[in-house]
Short mmCIF file of C-alpha atoms in Angstrom, two decimals:
data_model
loop_
_atom_site.label_atom_id
_atom_site.label_comp_id
_atom_site.label_asym_id
_atom_site.label_seq_id
_atom_site.Cartn_x
_atom_site.Cartn_y
_atom_site.Cartn_z
CA MET A 1 -0.40 -0.30 0.16
CA ILE A 2 1.03 3.72 -0.97
CA ILE A 3 0.44 6.56 1.24
CA GLN A 4 1.44 10.01 0.94
CA ARG A 5 4.59 10.12 3.41
CA ASP A 6 4.55 13.41 5.25
CA LEU A 7 8.00 14.18 4.30
CA TYR A 8 5.99 14.60 0.49
CA LEU A 9 5.03 17.94 1.82
CA SER A 10 8.55 18.91 2.30
CA ILE A 11 9.80 17.76 -1.33
CA SER A 12 7.05 19.05 -3.19
CA PRO A 13 7.92 22.39 -2.68
CA VAL A 14 10.89 22.27 -4.80
CA LEU A 15 9.97 19.35 -7.64
CA SER A 16 10.09 22.75 -10.13
CA SER A 17 13.67 24.29 -8.57
CA PRO A 18 16.74 23.52 -10.21
CA GLU A 19 18.11 21.68 -7.75
CA ALA A 20 18.87 17.53 -7.76
CA ILE A 21 16.42 16.63 -4.64
CA VAL A 22 18.23 13.77 -2.33
CA ILE A 23 16.35 11.35 -0.35
CA THR A 24 18.18 9.54 2.26
CA GLY A 25 18.05 7.33 5.10
CA MET A 26 18.07 4.11 6.41
CA ARG A 27 17.35 0.20 3.94
CA ARG A 28 13.76 -1.02 4.43
CA VAL A 29 12.16 3.43 5.67
CA GLY A 30 10.45 3.63 2.34
CA LYS A 31 12.60 5.42 -0.03
CA THR A 32 12.41 3.83 -2.94
CA THR A 33 8.46 3.77 -2.66
CA LEU A 34 8.29 7.38 -2.31
CA LEU A 35 10.46 8.10 -4.37
CA LYS A 36 7.80 6.19 -7.17
CA TYR A 37 5.01 8.27 -5.12
CA ILE A 38 6.86 11.14 -6.58
CA TYR A 39 7.41 9.92 -9.71
CA GLU A 40 4.04 9.88 -10.27
CA GLN A 41 3.33 13.07 -9.40
CA ILE A 42 5.29 15.06 -12.71
CA ASN A 43 3.34 15.42 -15.12
CA SER A 44 5.47 15.06 -17.91
CA GLN A 45 6.30 12.08 -20.28
CA ASN A 46 9.93 13.07 -20.29
CA LYS A 47 11.36 11.02 -17.16
CA ILE A 48 12.42 7.65 -16.34
CA TYR A 49 13.61 5.39 -12.86
CA LEU A 50 16.26 3.21 -12.26
CA ASP A 51 17.45 1.45 -9.84
CA LEU A 52 20.68 1.65 -9.43
CA GLU A 53 21.20 -1.54 -6.35
CA ASN A 54 21.18 -3.66 -9.85
CA PRO A 55 24.52 -3.74 -11.86
CA ARG A 56 23.19 -4.11 -15.07
CA ASN A 57 22.12 -0.61 -14.47
CA GLN A 58 25.11 0.59 -13.04
CA ILE A 59 27.01 -0.12 -16.20
CA TYR A 60 25.36 3.26 -17.36
CA PHE A 61 26.44 5.29 -15.34
CA GLN A 62 30.34 4.07 -16.15
CA GLU A 63 31.67 6.00 -19.04
CA THR A 64 34.22 7.73 -18.96
CA ASP A 65 33.07 10.24 -21.72
CA TYR A 66 29.31 11.96 -19.68
CA ASP A 67 27.47 12.22 -22.67
CA ALA A 68 27.92 8.75 -23.74
CA ILE A 69 25.83 9.06 -20.67
CA LYS A 70 23.63 10.90 -21.85
CA ARG A 71 23.10 9.19 -24.53
CA ASN A 72 22.32 6.17 -22.39
CA LEU A 73 19.03 7.71 -20.67
CA GLU A 74 18.52 8.73 -24.42
CA LEU A 75 18.18 5.44 -25.32
CA LEU A 76 15.85 4.11 -21.94
CA GLY A 77 13.23 6.85 -22.43
CA LEU A 78 14.78 10.44 -21.70
CA GLN A 79 13.72 12.68 -24.04
CA LYS A 80 16.33 15.03 -26.40
CA THR A 81 14.17 18.13 -25.54
CA GLY A 82 12.03 19.88 -23.01
CA GLN A 83 12.95 20.10 -19.06
CA GLY A 84 13.67 16.06 -18.29
CA PHE A 85 13.31 14.12 -15.02
CA VAL A 86 16.10 11.37 -13.86
CA PHE A 87 14.86 9.46 -10.79
CA LEU A 88 17.97 6.88 -9.60
CA ASP A 89 17.19 4.97 -6.54
CA GLU A 90 20.35 3.75 -4.21
CA ILE A 91 22.79 6.04 -5.45
CA GLN A 92 25.63 5.45 -2.97
CA TRP A 93 26.39 1.80 -5.46
CA VAL A 94 27.77 3.92 -8.34
CA ARG A 95 31.16 5.81 -6.53
CA GLN A 96 31.69 8.40 -9.20
CA LEU A 97 27.61 10.33 -10.02
CA PRO A 98 27.96 13.29 -8.13
CA SER A 99 30.23 14.78 -10.73
CA VAL A 100 28.03 12.89 -13.52
CA VAL A 101 25.43 15.31 -11.73
CA LYS A 102 26.46 17.78 -11.53
CA TYR A 103 27.33 17.68 -15.42
CA LEU A 104 23.74 17.32 -16.56
CA MET A 105 22.53 19.04 -14.43
CA ASP A 106 24.55 21.89 -15.41
CA THR A 107 25.10 21.03 -19.26
CA TYR A 108 21.10 19.48 -20.33
CA ARG A 109 19.46 21.23 -16.96
CA ILE A 110 18.07 17.50 -16.05
CA LYS A 111 16.38 17.73 -12.85
CA PHE A 112 17.42 14.60 -11.05
CA ILE A 113 15.63 12.88 -7.48
CA LEU A 114 17.92 10.72 -6.61
CA SER A 115 18.03 8.11 -3.32
CA GLY A 116 20.64 6.16 -1.05
CA SER A 117 20.61 4.18 1.86
CA SER A 118 23.82 6.17 3.45
CA SER A 119 24.34 9.86 4.53
CA PHE A 120 27.56 8.51 6.05
CA TYR A 121 28.60 8.01 2.56
CA LEU A 122 26.43 10.26 0.71
CA LYS A 123 27.13 13.97 2.51
CA ASN A 124 30.81 12.73 1.84
CA GLN A 125 30.18 11.86 -2.14
CA PHE A 126 28.36 15.09 -2.63
CA SER A 127 29.77 17.86 -0.66
CA GLU A 128 32.05 19.11 -2.93
CA SER A 129 30.33 18.62 -6.88
CA LEU A 130 27.45 19.48 -5.41
CA ALA A 131 27.59 22.50 -2.96
CA GLY A 132 24.23 24.61 -3.10
CA ARG A 133 23.43 22.77 -6.00
CA LYS A 134 21.31 20.29 -3.83
CA TYR A 135 18.00 19.96 -1.37
CA ILE A 136 18.65 16.79 1.12
CA PHE A 137 15.30 14.76 2.65
CA GLU A 138 15.77 12.36 5.67
CA LEU A 139 12.75 9.58 5.75
CA TYR A 140 12.73 7.75 8.88
CA PRO A 141 10.15 4.68 9.76
CA LEU A 142 6.76 5.60 9.92
CA ASN A 143 5.74 8.31 12.49
CA PHE A 144 2.57 7.28 14.32
CA SER A 145 0.23 9.48 12.14
CA GLU A 146 2.07 7.51 9.00
CA PHE A 147 1.26 3.81 10.52
CA LEU A 148 -2.24 5.07 10.73
CA GLN A 149 -2.63 6.27 6.94
CA ILE A 150 -1.51 2.67 6.29
CA LYS A 151 -3.53 0.63 8.67
CA GLN A 152 -6.31 2.66 6.37
CA VAL A 153 -7.22 4.69 10.22
CA PRO A 154 -8.51 7.68 10.57
CA PRO A 155 -6.52 9.88 11.81
CA PRO A 156 -7.58 11.20 16.08
CA PRO A 157 -10.28 13.81 15.87
CA LYS A 158 -8.11 17.70 17.78
CA SER A 159 -9.80 17.83 21.65
CA GLN A 160 -11.42 20.94 21.09
CA SER A 161 -10.54 21.32 24.96
CA GLY A 162 -6.54 20.20 24.17
CA GLN A 163 -7.36 16.84 26.27
CA ALA A 164 -8.55 13.89 24.84
CA THR A 165 -10.77 11.81 26.47
CA LEU A 166 -10.88 8.02 27.35
CA SER A 167 -12.71 7.01 24.71
CA LEU A 168 -10.83 9.22 22.35
CA TYR A 169 -7.66 7.17 23.93
CA THR A 170 -9.31 3.55 24.35
CA THR A 171 -10.13 3.84 20.85
CA TYR A 172 -6.66 3.87 19.41
CA LYS A 173 -4.71 2.10 22.42
CA SER A 174 -4.74 -0.62 19.92
CA TYR A 175 -2.68 0.78 17.75
CA MET A 176 -0.45 2.34 19.62
CA ASP A 177 0.19 -1.10 21.40
CA GLU A 178 1.61 -2.29 17.82
CA TYR A 179 2.89 0.51 16.95
CA LEU A 180 5.36 0.29 20.03
CA LYS A 181 5.94 -3.48 19.85
CA TYR A 182 6.72 -4.06 16.15
CA GLY A 183 7.90 -0.34 14.75
CA GLY A 184 7.18 1.68 11.43
CA PHE A 185 9.19 -0.08 9.29
CA PRO A 186 6.20 -0.41 6.04
CA GLY A 187 7.18 -4.00 5.56
CA VAL A 188 6.73 -5.20 9.06
CA VAL A 189 3.78 -2.73 9.53
CA LEU A 190 2.25 -4.05 6.35
CA LYS A 191 2.83 -7.97 7.42
CA ALA A 192 -0.14 -10.21 8.59
CA THR A 193 1.04 -12.17 11.56
CA ASP A 194 3.42 -11.59 14.72
CA ALA A 195 5.22 -14.00 13.74
CA GLU A 196 5.74 -12.48 10.10
CA LYS A 197 6.39 -9.43 12.10
CA ARG A 198 9.08 -10.57 14.14
CA ALA A 199 10.73 -12.16 10.46
CA ALA A 200 10.56 -8.75 9.06
CA LEU A 201 12.37 -7.44 11.86
CA GLU A 202 14.79 -10.03 11.73
CA ASP A 203 15.89 -9.74 7.86
CA ILE A 204 15.50 -5.80 8.57
CA PHE A 205 18.61 -5.95 10.99
CA THR A 206 20.63 -8.47 9.17
CA SER A 207 20.30 -6.32 6.06
CA TYR A 208 21.31 -3.30 8.20
CA TYR A 209 24.35 -5.68 9.11
CA GLN A 210 24.77 -6.99 6.03
CA LEU A 211 24.55 -4.11 3.59
CA GLU A 212 25.59 -1.13 5.45
CA VAL A 213 28.52 -2.70 8.27
CA LEU A 214 30.07 -5.03 6.04
CA GLN A 215 30.04 -4.14 2.42
CA LEU A 216 30.10 -0.26 3.16
CA SER A 217 32.02 0.45 5.61
CA ASP A 218 35.81 0.18 5.04
CA PHE A 219 36.37 -0.77 9.43
CA ARG A 220 38.33 -4.00 9.94
CA LYS A 221 37.05 -5.03 13.26
CA SER A 222 32.99 -5.10 12.49
CA HIS A 223 32.22 -7.80 15.03
CA LYS A 224 32.97 -5.31 17.21
CA ILE A 225 30.18 -2.86 15.43
CA ARG A 226 28.35 -5.91 15.40
CA ASP A 227 28.47 -6.04 19.09
CA LEU A 228 28.34 -2.35 19.32
CA LEU A 229 24.89 -3.00 18.12
CA PHE A 230 23.17 -5.03 20.71
CA LEU A 231 24.70 -2.70 23.65
CA LEU A 232 23.39 0.57 22.42
CA MET A 233 19.80 -0.55 22.04
CA GLU A 234 20.15 -2.10 25.77
CA ARG A 235 20.78 1.52 26.57
CA THR A 236 17.76 3.05 24.46
CA GLY A 237 17.09 6.60 26.10
CA SER A 238 20.06 6.58 28.11
CA ARG A 239 23.17 8.92 28.33
CA LEU A 240 26.25 7.67 26.39
CA ASP A 241 28.81 6.50 28.43
CA ALA A 242 31.91 6.66 25.64
CA GLN A 243 34.88 5.39 27.55
CA LYS A 244 32.39 2.93 29.81
CA LEU A 245 31.39 1.48 26.14
CA ALA A 246 35.06 1.13 24.97
CA ASN A 247 36.11 -0.94 27.61
CA THR A 248 33.37 -3.39 27.08
CA LEU A 249 34.44 -3.82 23.67
CA GLY A 250 38.19 -3.31 23.88
CA ILE A 251 38.43 -0.92 21.62
CA ALA A 252 40.04 2.90 21.86
CA ARG A 253 37.52 5.70 22.91
CA GLN A 254 37.96 7.57 19.10
CA THR A 255 38.17 3.96 17.76
CA LEU A 256 34.48 3.39 19.35
CA ILE A 257 33.63 7.64 18.38
CA GLU A 258 34.07 6.76 15.03
CA TYR A 259 31.50 3.80 15.20
CA LEU A 260 28.89 5.70 16.46
CA SER A 261 29.32 8.12 13.67
CA PHE A 262 29.36 5.73 11.57
CA LEU A 263 25.97 4.70 12.68
CA GLU A 264 24.36 7.55 13.32
CA GLY A 265 25.38 8.65 9.83
CA THR A 266 24.11 5.41 8.66
CA TYR A 267 20.17 5.73 10.44
CA PHE A 268 20.94 3.23 12.82
CA ILE A 269 21.04 5.43 16.04
CA LYS A 270 20.02 9.52 16.65
CA ILE A 271 22.23 10.88 19.59
CA ILE A 272 20.68 13.90 21.00
CA ARG A 273 22.35 16.40 22.84
CA PRO A 274 21.69 18.43 25.90
CA ALA A 275 20.66 22.44 25.61
CA THR A 276 22.02 24.63 28.16
CA THR A 277 22.07 27.82 30.05
CA ASN A 278 25.40 27.85 31.10
CA ARG A 279 24.72 26.89 34.44
CA ASP A 280 27.29 25.38 36.28
CA VAL A 281 25.11 23.16 37.87
CA GLU A 282 23.69 21.54 34.59
CA ILE A 283 24.89 17.93 32.93
CA ARG A 284 26.93 19.07 29.60
CA LYS A 285 28.27 17.57 26.86
CA THR A 286 26.95 13.84 26.84
CA GLY A 287 25.03 12.65 24.70
CA LYS A 288 21.43 10.48 24.85
CA LEU A 289 20.93 7.81 22.69
CA TYR A 290 18.09 6.49 20.51
CA VAL A 291 17.85 3.87 18.28
CA CYS A 292 15.80 4.07 15.12
CA ASP A 293 12.63 1.89 15.39
CA PRO A 294 10.91 0.87 18.92
CA GLY A 295 10.54 -2.55 16.91
CA LEU A 296 14.16 -3.00 16.44
CA VAL A 297 14.64 -1.88 20.18
CA ARG A 298 12.11 -4.67 21.43
CA GLN A 299 13.17 -7.52 19.21
CA PHE A 300 16.89 -7.21 19.72
CA SER A 301 17.50 -5.98 23.98
CA GLN A 302 15.50 -6.31 26.80
CA VAL A 303 14.60 -2.79 27.40
CA ASP A 304 12.44 -1.38 29.67
CA GLU A 305 8.96 0.01 29.07
CA GLY A 306 9.80 3.45 29.95
CA SER A 307 12.54 3.79 27.53
CA LEU A 308 11.09 1.87 24.70
CA PHE A 309 8.41 4.63 24.95
CA GLU A 310 10.57 7.65 24.88
CA ASN A 311 12.22 6.25 21.74
CA ALA A 312 9.07 6.00 20.31
CA VAL A 313 7.79 9.75 21.32
CA TYR A 314 11.58 11.02 20.59
CA TRP A 315 10.88 9.38 16.94
CA ASN A 316 7.52 11.12 16.50
CA LEU A 317 8.95 14.43 17.91
CA GLN A 318 11.55 14.99 15.91
CA LYS A 319 10.06 15.65 12.47
CA HIS A 320 8.45 19.14 13.86
CA GLY A 321 12.20 20.17 14.58
CA THR A 322 15.91 20.38 16.29
CA ILE A 323 15.34 18.13 19.62
CA GLN A 324 17.68 17.99 23.06
CA TYR A 325 17.27 16.99 26.35
CA TYR A 326 18.07 19.10 29.89
CA GLN A 327 19.33 17.46 32.94
CA ARG A 328 20.76 18.74 35.77
CA LYS A 329 23.60 17.46 38.35
CA ASN A 330 20.07 17.13 40.88
CA GLY A 331 18.93 14.89 39.02
CA ALA A 332 16.32 17.09 37.59
CA GLU A 333 15.59 16.81 33.99
CA ILE A 334 13.65 16.97 31.39
CA ASP A 335 13.40 14.75 28.50
CA PHE A 336 13.36 16.61 25.06
CA ILE A 337 13.13 20.40 24.17
CA LEU A 338 11.59 20.79 21.22
CA ASN A 339 13.27 24.38 18.94
CA ASN A 340 14.40 25.47 21.98
CA GLN A 341 10.80 26.51 23.57
CA HIS A 342 8.79 23.79 24.09
CA ALA A 343 9.02 20.89 27.14
CA TYR A 344 8.25 17.11 26.56
CA GLU A 345 8.71 14.61 29.53
CA VAL A 346 7.91 10.73 29.28
CA LYS A 347 6.20 9.53 31.46
CA LEU A 348 4.43 5.32 31.41
CA HIS A 349 1.33 6.56 34.25
CA PRO A 350 1.79 10.45 35.11
CA GLU A 351 0.68 12.06 37.64
CA LYS A 352 -0.25 15.67 39.52
CA ASP A 353 2.71 16.36 40.38
CA ASP A 354 4.98 15.04 37.76
CA LEU A 355 3.52 18.00 35.91
CA GLN A 356 4.10 20.78 37.91
CA LYS A 357 7.83 19.63 38.45
CA ALA A 358 8.49 19.97 34.42
CA GLN A 359 5.81 23.01 34.22
CA ALA A 360 8.20 24.33 37.07
CA LEU A 361 11.86 23.50 35.33
CA ALA A 362 10.68 24.81 31.85
CA LYS A 363 9.58 28.00 32.87
CA ASP A 364 13.19 28.08 35.20
CA ILE A 365 14.98 27.81 31.84
CA ASN A 366 12.27 30.59 30.45
CA LEU A 367 10.60 27.69 27.74
CA SER A 368 7.11 28.70 26.64
CA HIS A 369 5.23 25.91 27.10
CA ALA A 370 5.58 22.33 29.24
CA ASN A 371 3.90 19.14 28.41
CA LEU A 372 3.64 15.64 29.69
CA VAL A 373 3.71 12.31 26.80
CA SER A 374 1.77 9.76 28.79
CA ARG A 375 1.30 6.10 27.80
CA GLU A 376 -1.70 5.16 29.97
CA TYR A 377 -4.72 7.39 29.71
CA VAL A 378 -4.91 9.88 32.47
CA SER A 379 -7.12 13.04 33.73
CA LEU A 380 -5.12 15.28 33.25
CA GLN A 381 -4.69 18.75 31.17
CA ASP A 382 -1.81 18.76 29.05
CA VAL A 383 -0.95 15.56 28.91
CA LEU A 384 -0.48 14.52 25.13
CA TYR A 385 -0.48 11.04 24.05
CA LEU A 386 1.19 9.22 20.89
CA PHE A 387 -1.44 10.48 18.98
CA ASP A 388 -1.50 13.99 19.34
CA LEU A 389 2.24 14.51 18.71
#
């Protein structure tokens, strides 16, 4: 089933611009489906689509004469005159592609819409040759509103009072339960049985390790990254202690930092940074870790429900902007700060006192508003649920 991903609303306004569009993200998040959806939205016959994971299609772009590549595209259906659109999927498989794209854009005014699985490589490849000539969009597993779309469930109505009713919460509870259990990879969501969903999650993890870690990385001790993957999933929602992780793995701290950079660049993890108001009572520097999908976390680790829910909340908030966290040395904290304005504290079953503490701390550091995000239903004002984010 094809749905309109939220990211399309950001891509659509620049489809008529001359710049290249690059869609990147982890494998199996729906980049190919989004690319084909955009292809169908282009009201033109002068367009072609190629999957570069297919070695046969890679050959078309391995000419040293870039004009010969243009002729190859014409043989595939691109017209010689008029605005042409070239859609290329899995571009990380053709290393020289950025210079090819730049030449064809400059010489023939071709509009390129591209996708690739690894920003770790794409940002290096495209940083110079297409500087100022591209838009990069990052696609993630389905957020909860997209999950409801693919389930063909109407979105919840907006409450006039700003507080969800028990009946509304109950209507969406089973869907929230499924989302937290199996996550938002489209291929998992569309499976019919629990056994099929678990098998799909296993396949996604295996594919990531085989195709990203083993084939695309140049790290010699790939088994150390494998072990790190499992250690990180167990630490979802926690502040990272890089030295402790390095000691556990038996590697240098700098090597661990390189591994973390790779895993973040290939979208397996996200490390958010602390906000600071320059007070000496605050926790600085240490990042908090979130893993790309709650389904993978539950499948491969034994984290508690609170950490699992916090992980899901992060991935549903990040679509709205920049996320940080805040913590003081005395333990007072705010789980998420959105765009330096809005505080969100995550609880499985909050009490009124939790809300008062969050609002007081938010006010103290000059944030405009604070909400609790609750796993279970509570009859309190300023409490949100997964379907509200």
